[in-house]
Each structure stands twice: as structure tokens, then as C-alpha cells.
C-alpha positions in Angstrom: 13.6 25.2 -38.6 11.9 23.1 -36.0 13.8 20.1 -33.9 10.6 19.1 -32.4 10.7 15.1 -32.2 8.2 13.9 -34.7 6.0 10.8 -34.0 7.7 9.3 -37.0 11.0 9.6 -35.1 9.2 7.9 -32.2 7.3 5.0 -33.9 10.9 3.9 -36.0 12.4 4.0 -31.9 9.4 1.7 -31.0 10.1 -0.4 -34.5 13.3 -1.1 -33.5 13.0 -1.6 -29.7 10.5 -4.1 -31.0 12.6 -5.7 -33.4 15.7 -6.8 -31.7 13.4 -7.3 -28.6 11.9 -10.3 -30.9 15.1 -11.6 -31.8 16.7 -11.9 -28.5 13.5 -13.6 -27.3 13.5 -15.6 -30.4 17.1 -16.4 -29.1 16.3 -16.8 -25.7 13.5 -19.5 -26.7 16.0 -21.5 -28.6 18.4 -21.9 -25.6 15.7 -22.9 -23.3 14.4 -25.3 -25.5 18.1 -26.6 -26.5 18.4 -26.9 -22.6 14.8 -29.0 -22.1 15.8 -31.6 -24.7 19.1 -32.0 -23.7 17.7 -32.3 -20.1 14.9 -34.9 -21.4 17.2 -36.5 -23.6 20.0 -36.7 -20.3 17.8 -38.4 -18.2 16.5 -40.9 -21.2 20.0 -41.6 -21.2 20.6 -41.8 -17.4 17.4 -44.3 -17.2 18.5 -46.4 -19.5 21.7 -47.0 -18.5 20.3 -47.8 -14.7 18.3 -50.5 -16.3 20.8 -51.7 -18.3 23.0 -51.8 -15.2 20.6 -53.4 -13.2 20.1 -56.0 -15.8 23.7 -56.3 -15.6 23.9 -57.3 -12.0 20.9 -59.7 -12.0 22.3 -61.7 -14.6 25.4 -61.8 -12.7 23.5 -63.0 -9.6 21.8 -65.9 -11.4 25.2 -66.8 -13.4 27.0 -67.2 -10.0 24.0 -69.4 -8.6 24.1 -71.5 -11.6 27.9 -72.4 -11.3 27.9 -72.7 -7.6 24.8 -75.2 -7.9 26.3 -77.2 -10.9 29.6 -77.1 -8.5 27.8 -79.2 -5.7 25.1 -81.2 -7.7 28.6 -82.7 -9.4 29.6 -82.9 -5.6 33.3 -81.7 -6.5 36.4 -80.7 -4.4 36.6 -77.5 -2.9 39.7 -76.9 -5.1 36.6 -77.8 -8.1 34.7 -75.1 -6.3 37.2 -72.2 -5.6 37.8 -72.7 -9.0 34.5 -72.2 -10.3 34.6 -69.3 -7.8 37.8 -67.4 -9.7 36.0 -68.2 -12.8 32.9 -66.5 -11.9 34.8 -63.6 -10.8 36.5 -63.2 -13.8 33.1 -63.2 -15.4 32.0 -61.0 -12.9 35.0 -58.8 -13.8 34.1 -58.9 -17.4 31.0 -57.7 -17.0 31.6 -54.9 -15.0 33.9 -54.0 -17.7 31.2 -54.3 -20.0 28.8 -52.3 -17.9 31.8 -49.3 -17.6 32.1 -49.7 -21.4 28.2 -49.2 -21.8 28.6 -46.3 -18.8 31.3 -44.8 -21.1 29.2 -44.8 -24.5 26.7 -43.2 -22.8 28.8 -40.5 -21.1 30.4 -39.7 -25.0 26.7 -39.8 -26.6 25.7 -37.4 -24.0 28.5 -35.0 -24.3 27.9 -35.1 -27.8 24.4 -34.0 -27.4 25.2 -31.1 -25.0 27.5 -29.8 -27.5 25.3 -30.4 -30.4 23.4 -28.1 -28.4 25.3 -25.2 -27.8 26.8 -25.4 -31.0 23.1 -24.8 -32.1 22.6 -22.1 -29.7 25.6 -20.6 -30.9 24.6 -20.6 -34.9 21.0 -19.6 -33.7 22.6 -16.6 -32.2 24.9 -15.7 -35.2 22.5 -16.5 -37.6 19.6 -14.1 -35.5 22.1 -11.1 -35.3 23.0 -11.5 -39.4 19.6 -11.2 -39.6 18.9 -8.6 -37.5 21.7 -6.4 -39.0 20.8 -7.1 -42.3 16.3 -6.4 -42.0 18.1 -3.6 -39.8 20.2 -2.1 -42.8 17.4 -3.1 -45.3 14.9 -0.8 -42.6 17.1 1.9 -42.3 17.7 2.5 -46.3 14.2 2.0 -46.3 13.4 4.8 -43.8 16.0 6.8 -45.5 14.6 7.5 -48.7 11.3 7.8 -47.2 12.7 10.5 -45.6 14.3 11.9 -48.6 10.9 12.1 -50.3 9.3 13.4 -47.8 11.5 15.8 -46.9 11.3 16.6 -51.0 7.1 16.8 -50.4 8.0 19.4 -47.2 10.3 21.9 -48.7 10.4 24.7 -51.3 13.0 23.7 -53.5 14.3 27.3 -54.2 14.6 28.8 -50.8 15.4 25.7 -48.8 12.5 26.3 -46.1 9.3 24.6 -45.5 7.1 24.6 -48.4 3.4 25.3 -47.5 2.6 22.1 -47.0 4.7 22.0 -44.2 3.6 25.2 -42.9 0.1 24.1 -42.5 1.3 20.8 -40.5 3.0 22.6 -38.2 0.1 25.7 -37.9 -1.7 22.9 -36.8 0.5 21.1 -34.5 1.2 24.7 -32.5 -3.1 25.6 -32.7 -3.5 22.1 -30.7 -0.5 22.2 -28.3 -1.8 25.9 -27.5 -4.7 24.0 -27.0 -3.5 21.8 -24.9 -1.4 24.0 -22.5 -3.1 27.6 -22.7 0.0 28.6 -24.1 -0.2 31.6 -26.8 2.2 31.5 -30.3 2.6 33.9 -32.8 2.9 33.9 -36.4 4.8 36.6 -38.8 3.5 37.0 -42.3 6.4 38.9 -44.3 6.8 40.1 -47.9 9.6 41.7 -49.5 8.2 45.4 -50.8 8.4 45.8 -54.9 9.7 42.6 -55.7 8.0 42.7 -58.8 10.4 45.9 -59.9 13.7 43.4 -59.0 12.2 41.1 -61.4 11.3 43.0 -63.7 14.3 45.0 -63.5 17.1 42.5 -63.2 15.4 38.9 -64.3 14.1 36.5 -62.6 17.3 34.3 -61.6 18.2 37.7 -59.4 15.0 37.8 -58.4 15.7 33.6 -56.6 19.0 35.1 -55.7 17.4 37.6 -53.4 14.5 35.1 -52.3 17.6 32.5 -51.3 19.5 35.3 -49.6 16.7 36.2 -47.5 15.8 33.3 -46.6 19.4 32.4 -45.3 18.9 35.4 -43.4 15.8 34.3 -41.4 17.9 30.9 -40.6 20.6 32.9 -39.6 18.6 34.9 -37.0 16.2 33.1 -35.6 15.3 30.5 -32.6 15.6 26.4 -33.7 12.3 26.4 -32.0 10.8 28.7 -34.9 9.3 27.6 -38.1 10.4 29.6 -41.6 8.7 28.6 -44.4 7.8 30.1 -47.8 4.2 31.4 -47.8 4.2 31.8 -51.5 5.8 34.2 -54.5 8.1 36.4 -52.3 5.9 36.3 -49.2 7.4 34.0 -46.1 5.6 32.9 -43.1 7.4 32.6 -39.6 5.7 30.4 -36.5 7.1 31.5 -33.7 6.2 29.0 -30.3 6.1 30.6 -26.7 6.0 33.7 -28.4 3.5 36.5 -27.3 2.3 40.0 -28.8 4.8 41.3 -27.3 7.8 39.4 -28.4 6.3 39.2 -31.6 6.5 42.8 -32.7 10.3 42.8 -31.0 10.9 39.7 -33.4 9.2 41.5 -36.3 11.1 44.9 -36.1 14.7 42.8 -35.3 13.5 40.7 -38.9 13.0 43.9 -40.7 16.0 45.7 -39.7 18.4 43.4 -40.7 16.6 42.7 -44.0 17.2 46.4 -44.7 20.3 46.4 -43.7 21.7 43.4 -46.0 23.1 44.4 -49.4 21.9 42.2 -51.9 24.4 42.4 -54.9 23.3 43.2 -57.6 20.4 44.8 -56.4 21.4 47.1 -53.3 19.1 47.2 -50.2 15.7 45.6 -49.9 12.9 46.2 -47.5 9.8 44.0 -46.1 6.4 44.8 -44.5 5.1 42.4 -41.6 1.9 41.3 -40.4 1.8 40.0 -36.8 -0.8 37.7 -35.7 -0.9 35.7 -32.1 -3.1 33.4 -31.1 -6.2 34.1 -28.7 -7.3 30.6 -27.6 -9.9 30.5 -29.9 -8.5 31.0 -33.5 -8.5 28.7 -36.4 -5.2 28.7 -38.5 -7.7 30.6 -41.0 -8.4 33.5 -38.7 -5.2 33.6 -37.4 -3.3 33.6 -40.9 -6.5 36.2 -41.9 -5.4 38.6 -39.2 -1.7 38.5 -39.9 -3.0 39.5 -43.9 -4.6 42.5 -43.1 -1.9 43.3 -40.5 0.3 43.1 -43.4 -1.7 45.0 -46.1 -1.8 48.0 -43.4 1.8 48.0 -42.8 1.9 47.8 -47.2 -0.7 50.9 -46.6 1.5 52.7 -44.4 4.2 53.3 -46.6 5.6 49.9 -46.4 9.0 48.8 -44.6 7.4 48.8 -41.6 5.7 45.8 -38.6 1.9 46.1 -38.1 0.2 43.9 -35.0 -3.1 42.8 -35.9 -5.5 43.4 -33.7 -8.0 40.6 -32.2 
């Protein structure tokens, strides 16, 4: 089968680029604003404490006045006055302690804040990545069983290849990248010759067994880059990229070789008849598929077991 990288593969990329992009700018918002109030709240802090400093030291000013003028209005000795001196020292002392007290509470509320802060970053962040691995899990189980159904809705249960819903999507996708480039493609229409005799002759469940068996063999022998898929009943369609008339016929004979030369048990040996159709720069994936039909009802004409290229 194909391992072309699907838009869907592309878009989940994009979903989840997108995703944790979000959260570590979700994260990165928090921080920045955690860091703006702390700095708003710092110099609220930082301001207030200046006034109340300043405050401070006026009231010191005026208290020291007062006492020296009560000092000389009582007109007392200078052993009166460098007493009331000491004492206003040791109020002055008092309030600076008082002031570094203040300074300290401060300092403690605003270490407190900061912290409060990065502790918030820090649960943010935990809390954003819990998140983001669990919508992650949640998206990805999600995805998963989309998957499953589509990949349920894209291939034949029996054989294991893509089912012709499949087969269409990707006629289309090579028709438009031909398109595109100028690049050619060819497809292989192939049908196992009298399969109605194996089925009629050993059952049905035989009949799978040999459908299953030859469908392993096309995995087994062709490019990634190909697309196998089951065209219907016992007929199986083969898309073949980068692949010219030419190299289509050489892929066509190569197919039907080994496909004769397998031994399915309990049948024996089994041939196939091809149709070969490539694509002209024009064709529809009607008139393409049409071509490879009639290439393949010639080869059936011809005696069977056998390639035919049809003609544009």
C-alpha cells in the first residue's frame, strides 16, 4: 500500500503544534502577569514605606524642637538640657527602631508576595501540562478510533487491501498530481482466469483462501509507492505512480508470472489476465479504468494468462 502523508496526518501535526503552542503561551502570560503585580505591588510597598519613613523623621524633627524649646522657656541648667538631649535620643533611637521594624514587615510581606507568586507560576505550569497531557490522551484515543473506522470504511475485509472506496480516492489523488507535474501513472486491472470453476469446484471458503493468498502476493512483490486494492469479485486493481507503458507491461508480466507460479493448496496453480492502462494527460479515471477493461477483455480473448496494453 501507499505511505504517502495524508493531509489528515498533516492537520493532527498542525492540531497539536497548535495546542501546546497555546498552553505554553497561556503559561507564559501567567508569569508575565505574576511578574507585573508583583512589580506594582513592590513599589506600592516601597512607596509606602518612604512615606512612612519620612513621616517618621519629621515627627522626630518637631519632637526634638519641642523639648529643646520647653528646655529653655523653663530656663534650666545645661545638665536640665543635656538631659533632655539623651532623652530625645533615646526617643530618637526608638523610633528608628520602630521605622526598621516597619522596614522589616515590609521586607517579609514582600517576600511573601514574590513567593506567592512563583508558587502560582509553578501550579499554573503543572496544572497546564496535566492538562495538556490529559486533552492530549483524550485527542489521541480520539484520533485513534477515527482511524480505526476509517481504515474499516477503506479496506476490503477479506483480502486486506484497499476496498474500492479507497481505490477511487487515490485514482483521483494520482489523475491531479499527474496533473500537476506532467508526470504519467499507470494502472493494472487483473482478474484471476475461471474463478468461478474454484468455487464451484471446491466452495467458497477456498475460493477467499485463494483471493487472500493472492492478494498477499501482490504485497509481497510490489513497490510501497503502489496502491493494491480489490476492484471487485476476484478482479484487483493496481495504481502504479511514476510508472510508464513501459514499466507497466514489465510490472504486468513480473505479476503474472509469479501468480502462475504459486501453488495454491488445495487448488494447484492459478493464472490471471491483465489489462494495462497509463495515463495520457487528458484521461478521466473513467476512461482510464475503461481502457484497462477492454485491455483486459482482449488478453481474456486471447486465450487468457496473458498482459494486454491498451492502446490510447
Amino acid at each position: 500500500m501507499s505511505e504517502k502523508k495524508s493531509p489528515k496526518t498533516e492537520r493532527q501535526f498542525n492540531s497539536h503544534f497548535i495546542r501546546r503552542l497555546f498552553c505554553f503561551a497561556s503559561l507564559a502570560g501567567i508569569a508575565i502577569l505574576a511578574v507585573i503585580l508583583s512589580n506594582i505591588y513592590t513599589q506600592d510597598l516601597y512607596r509606602e514605606l518612604a512615606d512612612k519613613n519620612t513621616q517618621i523623621s519629621e515627627n522626630l524633627i518637631v519632637e526634638k524642637k519641642r523639648f529643646l524649646r520647653e528646655a529653655i522657656a523653663l530656663n534650666e541648667p545645661h545638665n536640665r538640657a543635656t538631659a533632655t538631649e539623651l532623652h530625645l535620643d533615646k526617643v530618637d533611637k526608638i523610633i528608628k527602631e520602630d521605622a526598621g521594624i516597619t522596614k522589616g514587615t515590609y521586607r517579609s510581606q514582600l517576600k511573601m508576595t514574590i513567593s506567592i507568586s512563583l508558587l502560582g507560576i509553578i501550579l499554573a505550569a503543572l496544572i497546564i501540562i496535566f492538562l495538556e497531557k490529559y486533552i492530549s490522551k483524550l485527542i489521541l484515543d480520539y484520533e485513534t478510533r477515527i482511524n480505526e473506522l476509517e481504515s474499516l470504511s477503506s479496506i476490503d475485509k477479506l483480502t486486506g487491501l484497499a476496498n474500492r472506496i479507497k481505490l477511487d480516492e487515490m485514482f483521483n489523488y494520482e489523475i491531479s498530481k499527474a496533473q500537476r507535474h506532467g508526470n504519467s501513472f499507470s494502472i493494472l486491472l487483473l482478474d484471476l482466469d475461471r474463478f468461478k470453476n474454484i468455487n464451484d469446484n471446491f466452495g467458497h471458503d477456498i475460493g477467499d483462501m485463494v483471493l487472500q493468498q493472492t492478494a498477499q502476493l501482490l504485497k509481497n512483490n510490489l513497490r510501497k509507492t503502489d496502491t493494491i486494492g480489490r476492484w471487485s469479485g476476484e478482479e484487483f486493481l493496481i495504481i502504479a505512480p511514476e510508472t510508464g507503458n513501459e514499466k507497466a507491461i514489465l510490472l504486468a508480466e513480473k505479476i503474472r508470472k509469479i501468480i502462475a507460479g504459486h501453488y495454491y493448496t488445495p487448488v494447484g496453480t492459478v493464472t490471471c489476465s491483465i489489462g494495462i492502462g497509463s495515463f495520457n494527460g487528458e484521461d478521466s479515471r473513467e476512461s482510464l479504468t475503461e481502457r484497462a477493461d477492454r485491455a483486459l477483455y482482449m488478453a481474456k480473448d486471447n486465450g487468457r494468462n496473458r498482459a494486454v496494453y491498451g492502446e490510447m
